[in-house]
mmCIF file of C-alpha atoms in Angstrom:
data_model
loop_
_atom_site.group_PDB
_atom_site.id
_atom_site.type_symbol
_atom_site.label_atom_id
_atom_site.label_comp_id
_atom_site.label_asym_id
_atom_site.label_seq_id
_atom_site.Cartn_x
_atom_site.Cartn_y
_atom_site.Cartn_z
ATOM 1 C CA ASP A 651 73.426 -157.420 162.958
ATOM 2 C CA THR A 652 75.438 -154.742 161.171
ATOM 3 C CA ALA A 653 76.940 -156.081 157.950
ATOM 4 C CA VAL A 654 79.946 -153.757 157.852
ATOM 5 C CA SER A 655 80.896 -152.139 161.130
ATOM 6 C CA GLN A 656 83.651 -149.657 161.781
ATOM 7 C CA THR A 657 84.905 -147.946 164.904
ATOM 8 C CA PRO A 658 85.227 -145.298 166.108
ATOM 9 C CA LYS A 659 82.418 -143.316 164.496
ATOM 10 C CA TYR A 660 83.895 -139.993 165.579
ATOM 11 C CA LEU A 661 87.535 -139.214 166.179
ATOM 12 C CA VAL A 662 89.063 -135.854 167.055
ATOM 13 C CA THR A 663 92.822 -135.779 167.368
ATOM 14 C CA GLN A 664 95.785 -133.474 167.160
ATOM 15 C CA MET A 665 98.193 -133.103 164.281
ATOM 16 C CA GLY A 666 101.081 -135.498 164.438
ATOM 17 C CA ASN A 667 99.213 -138.208 166.293
ATOM 18 C CA ASP A 668 98.832 -141.793 165.087
ATOM 19 C CA LYS A 669 95.355 -143.311 164.979
ATOM 20 C CA SER A 670 93.603 -146.439 163.780
ATOM 21 C CA ILE A 671 90.118 -147.154 162.497
ATOM 22 C CA LYS A 672 88.847 -150.706 162.718
ATOM 23 C CA CYS A 673 86.501 -152.443 160.310
ATOM 24 C CA GLU A 674 84.780 -155.796 160.317
ATOM 25 C CA GLN A 675 82.323 -157.393 157.890
ATOM 26 C CA ASN A 676 80.133 -160.411 158.602
ATOM 27 C CA LEU A 677 78.937 -160.911 155.032
ATOM 28 C CA GLY A 678 81.533 -163.493 154.092
ATOM 29 C CA HIS A 679 82.838 -161.207 151.346
ATOM 30 C CA ASP A 680 86.262 -161.688 149.803
ATOM 31 C CA THR A 681 87.033 -158.033 149.175
ATOM 32 C CA MET A 682 87.188 -155.082 151.520
ATOM 33 C CA TYR A 683 87.884 -151.409 150.828
ATOM 34 C CA TRP A 684 88.703 -148.139 152.454
ATOM 35 C CA TYR A 685 87.237 -144.974 150.955
ATOM 36 C CA LYS A 686 87.820 -141.347 151.854
ATOM 37 C CA GLN A 687 85.061 -138.783 151.396
ATOM 38 C CA ASP A 688 86.140 -135.173 151.657
ATOM 39 C CA SER A 689 84.132 -132.069 152.421
ATOM 40 C CA LYS A 690 83.004 -131.873 148.784
ATOM 41 C CA LYS A 691 81.464 -135.342 149.128
ATOM 42 C CA PHE A 692 83.826 -136.820 146.554
ATOM 43 C CA LEU A 693 84.257 -140.527 147.300
ATOM 44 C CA LYS A 694 87.784 -141.735 146.586
ATOM 45 C CA ILE A 695 89.049 -145.259 146.981
ATOM 46 C CA MET A 696 92.160 -145.668 149.075
ATOM 47 C CA PHE A 697 92.723 -149.404 149.328
ATOM 48 C CA SER A 698 91.213 -152.689 148.282
ATOM 49 C CA TYR A 699 92.033 -156.031 149.872
ATOM 50 C CA ASN A 700 91.086 -159.310 148.232
ATOM 51 C CA ASN A 701 91.806 -162.453 150.215
ATOM 52 C CA LYS A 702 94.283 -160.483 152.330
ATOM 53 C CA GLU A 703 96.192 -159.285 149.310
ATOM 54 C CA LEU A 704 96.414 -155.602 148.481
ATOM 55 C CA ILE A 705 94.850 -155.141 145.070
ATOM 56 C CA ILE A 706 94.582 -151.407 144.607
ATOM 57 C CA ASN A 707 96.609 -148.758 146.304
ATOM 58 C CA GLU A 708 95.756 -145.374 144.854
ATOM 59 C CA THR A 709 97.987 -142.351 145.273
ATOM 60 C CA VAL A 710 97.647 -142.396 149.020
ATOM 61 C CA PRO A 711 100.457 -141.149 151.275
ATOM 62 C CA ASN A 712 102.410 -143.923 152.917
ATOM 63 C CA ARG A 713 101.323 -142.519 156.266
ATOM 64 C CA PHE A 714 98.198 -144.559 155.614
ATOM 65 C CA SER A 715 98.567 -148.298 155.978
ATOM 66 C CA PRO A 716 95.854 -150.939 155.762
ATOM 67 C CA LYS A 717 96.143 -154.019 157.918
ATOM 68 C CA SER A 718 94.092 -157.162 157.415
ATOM 69 C CA PRO A 719 94.465 -159.952 159.983
ATOM 70 C CA ASP A 720 91.854 -162.015 158.112
ATOM 71 C CA LYS A 721 89.374 -161.515 155.292
ATOM 72 C CA ALA A 722 86.672 -160.272 157.650
ATOM 73 C CA HIS A 723 88.766 -157.400 158.969
ATOM 74 C CA LEU A 724 90.501 -154.457 157.335
ATOM 75 C CA ASN A 725 91.880 -151.829 159.682
ATOM 76 C CA LEU A 726 93.272 -148.455 158.664
ATOM 77 C CA HIS A 727 96.265 -147.032 160.478
ATOM 78 C CA ILE A 728 97.294 -143.428 159.976
ATOM 79 C CA ASN A 729 100.642 -142.046 161.120
ATOM 80 C CA SER A 730 101.541 -138.409 161.712
ATOM 81 C CA LEU A 731 98.072 -137.056 161.089
ATOM 82 C CA GLU A 732 97.755 -133.815 159.108
ATOM 83 C CA LEU A 733 94.958 -131.269 158.907
ATOM 84 C CA GLY A 734 94.174 -132.414 155.362
ATOM 85 C CA ASP A 735 93.402 -135.896 156.629
ATOM 86 C CA SER A 736 90.150 -134.603 158.116
ATOM 87 C CA ALA A 737 87.392 -136.411 156.264
ATOM 88 C CA VAL A 738 84.928 -139.236 156.542
ATOM 89 C CA TYR A 739 86.470 -142.662 156.053
ATOM 90 C CA PHE A 740 84.217 -145.471 154.876
ATOM 91 C CA CYS A 741 85.009 -149.127 155.100
ATOM 92 C CA ALA A 742 83.213 -151.307 152.566
ATOM 93 C CA SER A 743 83.061 -154.843 151.277
ATOM 94 C CA SER A 744 81.902 -156.776 148.232
ATOM 95 C CA GLN A 745 81.747 -160.395 147.186
ATOM 96 C CA GLU A 746 84.386 -159.970 144.500
ATOM 97 C CA LEU A 747 86.558 -157.138 143.282
ATOM 98 C CA HIS A 748 84.309 -154.804 141.297
ATOM 99 C CA ARG A 749 82.947 -157.508 139.017
ATOM 100 C CA THR A 750 79.684 -157.199 137.148
ATOM 101 C CA GLY A 751 76.761 -157.219 139.545
ATOM 102 C CA ASN A 752 78.987 -156.591 142.496
ATOM 103 C CA THR A 753 77.234 -154.566 145.177
ATOM 104 C CA ILE A 754 79.426 -152.656 147.583
ATOM 105 C CA TYR A 755 78.231 -152.500 151.169
ATOM 106 C CA PHE A 756 79.456 -149.584 153.204
ATOM 107 C CA GLY A 757 80.037 -149.174 156.903
ATOM 108 C CA GLU A 758 78.538 -146.175 158.653
ATOM 109 C CA GLY A 759 81.675 -144.098 158.317
ATOM 110 C CA SER A 760 84.269 -142.690 160.679
ATOM 111 C CA TRP A 761 84.387 -138.905 160.991
ATOM 112 C CA LEU A 762 88.008 -137.909 161.511
ATOM 113 C CA THR A 763 88.832 -134.353 162.566
ATOM 114 C CA VAL A 764 92.457 -133.319 162.908
ATOM 115 C CA VAL A 765 93.046 -130.137 164.902
ATOM 116 C CA GLN B 269 92.303 -140.609 133.459
ATOM 117 C CA LYS B 270 88.948 -142.307 133.636
ATOM 118 C CA GLU B 271 86.222 -139.965 134.855
ATOM 119 C CA VAL B 272 82.622 -139.957 135.910
ATOM 120 C CA GLU B 273 80.879 -136.602 135.885
ATOM 121 C CA GLN B 274 77.702 -135.445 137.525
ATOM 122 C CA ASN B 275 76.130 -132.056 138.050
ATOM 123 C CA SER B 276 76.645 -131.300 141.729
ATOM 124 C CA GLY B 277 73.312 -129.503 142.035
ATOM 125 C CA PRO B 278 71.416 -128.952 144.156
ATOM 126 C CA LEU B 279 68.563 -130.116 141.958
ATOM 127 C CA SER B 280 65.266 -128.945 143.363
ATOM 128 C CA VAL B 281 62.121 -130.846 142.362
ATOM 129 C CA PRO B 282 58.538 -130.412 143.603
ATOM 130 C CA GLU B 283 57.017 -133.312 145.486
ATOM 131 C CA GLY B 284 55.216 -135.681 143.123
ATOM 132 C CA ALA B 285 57.245 -134.652 140.070
ATOM 133 C CA ILE B 286 59.885 -136.641 138.199
ATOM 134 C CA ALA B 287 63.488 -136.116 139.257
ATOM 135 C CA SER B 288 66.065 -136.711 136.538
ATOM 136 C CA LEU B 289 69.703 -137.278 137.465
ATOM 137 C CA ASN B 290 72.414 -137.579 134.845
ATOM 138 C CA CYS B 291 75.910 -139.008 134.717
ATOM 139 C CA THR B 292 78.504 -139.196 131.950
ATOM 140 C CA TYR B 293 81.592 -141.358 131.872
ATOM 141 C CA SER B 294 84.784 -141.411 129.856
ATOM 142 C CA ASP B 295 85.705 -145.103 129.545
ATOM 143 C CA ARG B 296 83.935 -146.636 126.536
ATOM 144 C CA GLY B 297 84.810 -150.092 127.792
ATOM 145 C CA SER B 298 82.752 -149.771 130.963
ATOM 146 C CA GLN B 299 80.186 -152.516 131.396
ATOM 147 C CA SER B 300 78.575 -151.959 134.794
ATOM 148 C CA PHE B 301 76.864 -148.872 136.101
ATOM 149 C CA PHE B 302 75.491 -148.144 139.530
ATOM 150 C CA TRP B 303 73.436 -145.525 141.324
ATOM 151 C CA TYR B 304 73.963 -145.112 145.055
ATOM 152 C CA ARG B 305 71.981 -142.883 147.371
ATOM 153 C CA GLN B 306 73.612 -141.132 150.311
ATOM 154 C CA TYR B 307 71.614 -139.338 152.959
ATOM 155 C CA SER B 308 73.360 -136.563 154.836
ATOM 156 C CA GLY B 309 75.625 -138.036 157.508
ATOM 157 C CA LYS B 310 75.043 -141.583 156.294
ATOM 158 C CA SER B 311 76.841 -144.074 154.090
ATOM 159 C CA PRO B 312 76.059 -144.734 150.417
ATOM 160 C CA GLU B 313 73.570 -147.492 149.612
ATOM 161 C CA LEU B 314 72.881 -149.131 146.263
ATOM 162 C CA ILE B 315 69.651 -148.169 144.513
ATOM 163 C CA MET B 316 70.057 -149.503 141.003
ATOM 164 C CA SER B 317 72.525 -151.263 138.785
ATOM 165 C CA ILE B 318 72.353 -151.454 135.004
ATOM 166 C CA TYR B 319 74.479 -153.298 132.467
ATOM 167 C CA SER B 320 72.627 -153.150 129.130
ATOM 168 C CA ASN B 321 71.499 -150.283 126.970
ATOM 169 C CA GLY B 322 67.961 -149.159 127.597
ATOM 170 C CA ASP B 323 65.805 -148.783 130.656
ATOM 171 C CA LYS B 324 65.628 -150.754 133.860
ATOM 172 C CA GLU B 325 62.758 -150.111 136.232
ATOM 173 C CA ASP B 326 62.491 -150.857 139.929
ATOM 174 C CA GLY B 327 59.487 -149.348 141.655
ATOM 175 C CA ARG B 328 59.631 -145.577 141.344
ATOM 176 C CA PHE B 329 63.202 -145.712 140.023
ATOM 177 C CA THR B 330 64.257 -146.112 136.396
ATOM 178 C CA ALA B 331 67.874 -146.314 135.299
ATOM 179 C CA GLN B 332 68.659 -145.505 131.681
ATOM 180 C CA LEU B 333 71.880 -146.432 129.927
ATOM 181 C CA ASN B 334 73.202 -145.250 126.579
ATOM 182 C CA LYS B 335 76.669 -146.652 125.966
ATOM 183 C CA ALA B 336 77.053 -144.964 122.575
ATOM 184 C CA SER B 337 76.613 -141.562 124.186
ATOM 185 C CA GLN B 338 78.329 -142.666 127.387
ATOM 186 C CA TYR B 339 75.682 -141.544 129.770
ATOM 187 C CA VAL B 340 73.565 -143.133 132.435
ATOM 188 C CA SER B 341 70.610 -141.508 134.110
ATOM 189 C CA LEU B 342 68.295 -142.142 137.027
ATOM 190 C CA LEU B 343 64.649 -141.119 137.001
ATOM 191 C CA ILE B 344 62.639 -140.948 140.203
ATOM 192 C CA ARG B 345 58.891 -140.834 139.655
ATOM 193 C CA ASP B 346 56.434 -139.390 142.171
ATOM 194 C CA SER B 347 59.296 -137.792 144.098
ATOM 195 C CA GLN B 348 58.937 -137.811 147.857
ATOM 196 C CA PRO B 349 60.672 -135.632 150.461
ATOM 197 C CA SER B 350 62.390 -138.826 151.650
ATOM 198 C CA ASP B 351 64.150 -138.963 148.281
ATOM 199 C CA SER B 352 66.122 -135.861 149.230
ATOM 200 C CA ALA B 353 69.728 -137.050 149.291
ATOM 201 C CA THR B 354 72.930 -137.060 147.269
ATOM 202 C CA TYR B 355 72.919 -139.533 144.391
ATOM 203 C CA LEU B 356 76.255 -141.011 143.415
ATOM 204 C CA CYS B 357 76.927 -142.511 140.010
ATOM 205 C CA ALA B 358 79.590 -145.243 139.883
ATOM 206 C CA VAL B 359 81.037 -146.913 136.813
ATOM 207 C CA ASN B 360 82.985 -150.155 136.717
ATOM 208 C CA SER B 361 86.113 -149.595 134.663
ATOM 209 C CA ASN B 362 88.810 -152.252 134.409
ATOM 210 C CA TYR B 363 87.891 -153.799 137.777
ATOM 211 C CA GLN B 364 87.864 -150.403 139.445
ATOM 212 C CA LEU B 365 84.787 -148.539 140.503
ATOM 213 C CA ILE B 366 85.023 -144.903 139.457
ATOM 214 C CA TRP B 367 82.719 -142.570 141.371
ATOM 215 C CA GLY B 368 81.113 -139.312 140.403
ATOM 216 C CA ALA B 369 81.005 -136.466 142.892
ATOM 217 C CA GLY B 370 77.255 -136.858 143.327
ATOM 218 C CA THR B 371 74.169 -134.750 142.677
ATOM 219 C CA LYS B 372 72.320 -133.300 145.631
ATOM 220 C CA LEU B 373 68.576 -133.710 145.160
ATOM 221 C CA ILE B 374 66.060 -131.687 147.151
ATOM 222 C CA ILE B 375 62.387 -132.597 146.984
ATOM 223 C CA LYS B 376 60.227 -129.661 148.023
ATOM 224 C CA PRO B 377 56.879 -130.464 149.714
#
């Protein structure tokens, strides 16, 4: 069983469209994250959710909105897609929010290409 | 702004040699340090974590931490071609995990 699963794995879409990426974890973790990794491989956190409460929201455009129906799911919705949104998006989870000894488990990534 | 810096590489090491990866960080208050490995087209996975000054060994991997100098390193002994990947350094700073840009390691047979 995959610990952190996200879908779709590949997504090609046109500018201006709205898309969602779904994520589920079966590890029983309290915290889930969305990361963006650009072409330079730099991993940047976008959102953290702890017990369904938004903990960290970095300087991410409000076109991006996380939605968590329960602590096992954290979906990412993107409105009005732009070319610069093309990247790999990783969902992840951990037992607690970045505490000592906290391992982060990543999903396999969703490759988003905006054309 | 809190930063974690790594040499982007690529770092080329002959098979069987020791690969040495370095990372420096800016927040003196950081207490937890992590090394993740990321194969091309895959997601990052944890290799080592270290919290105290000194060395921590796990198989062929050794993490070294020097808080006074604010650096953490990862040594890979008897490097194998399967070790070729990007190695990401991450530092826990005020309940946030700050990531370096990663060092690409190439092990040449």
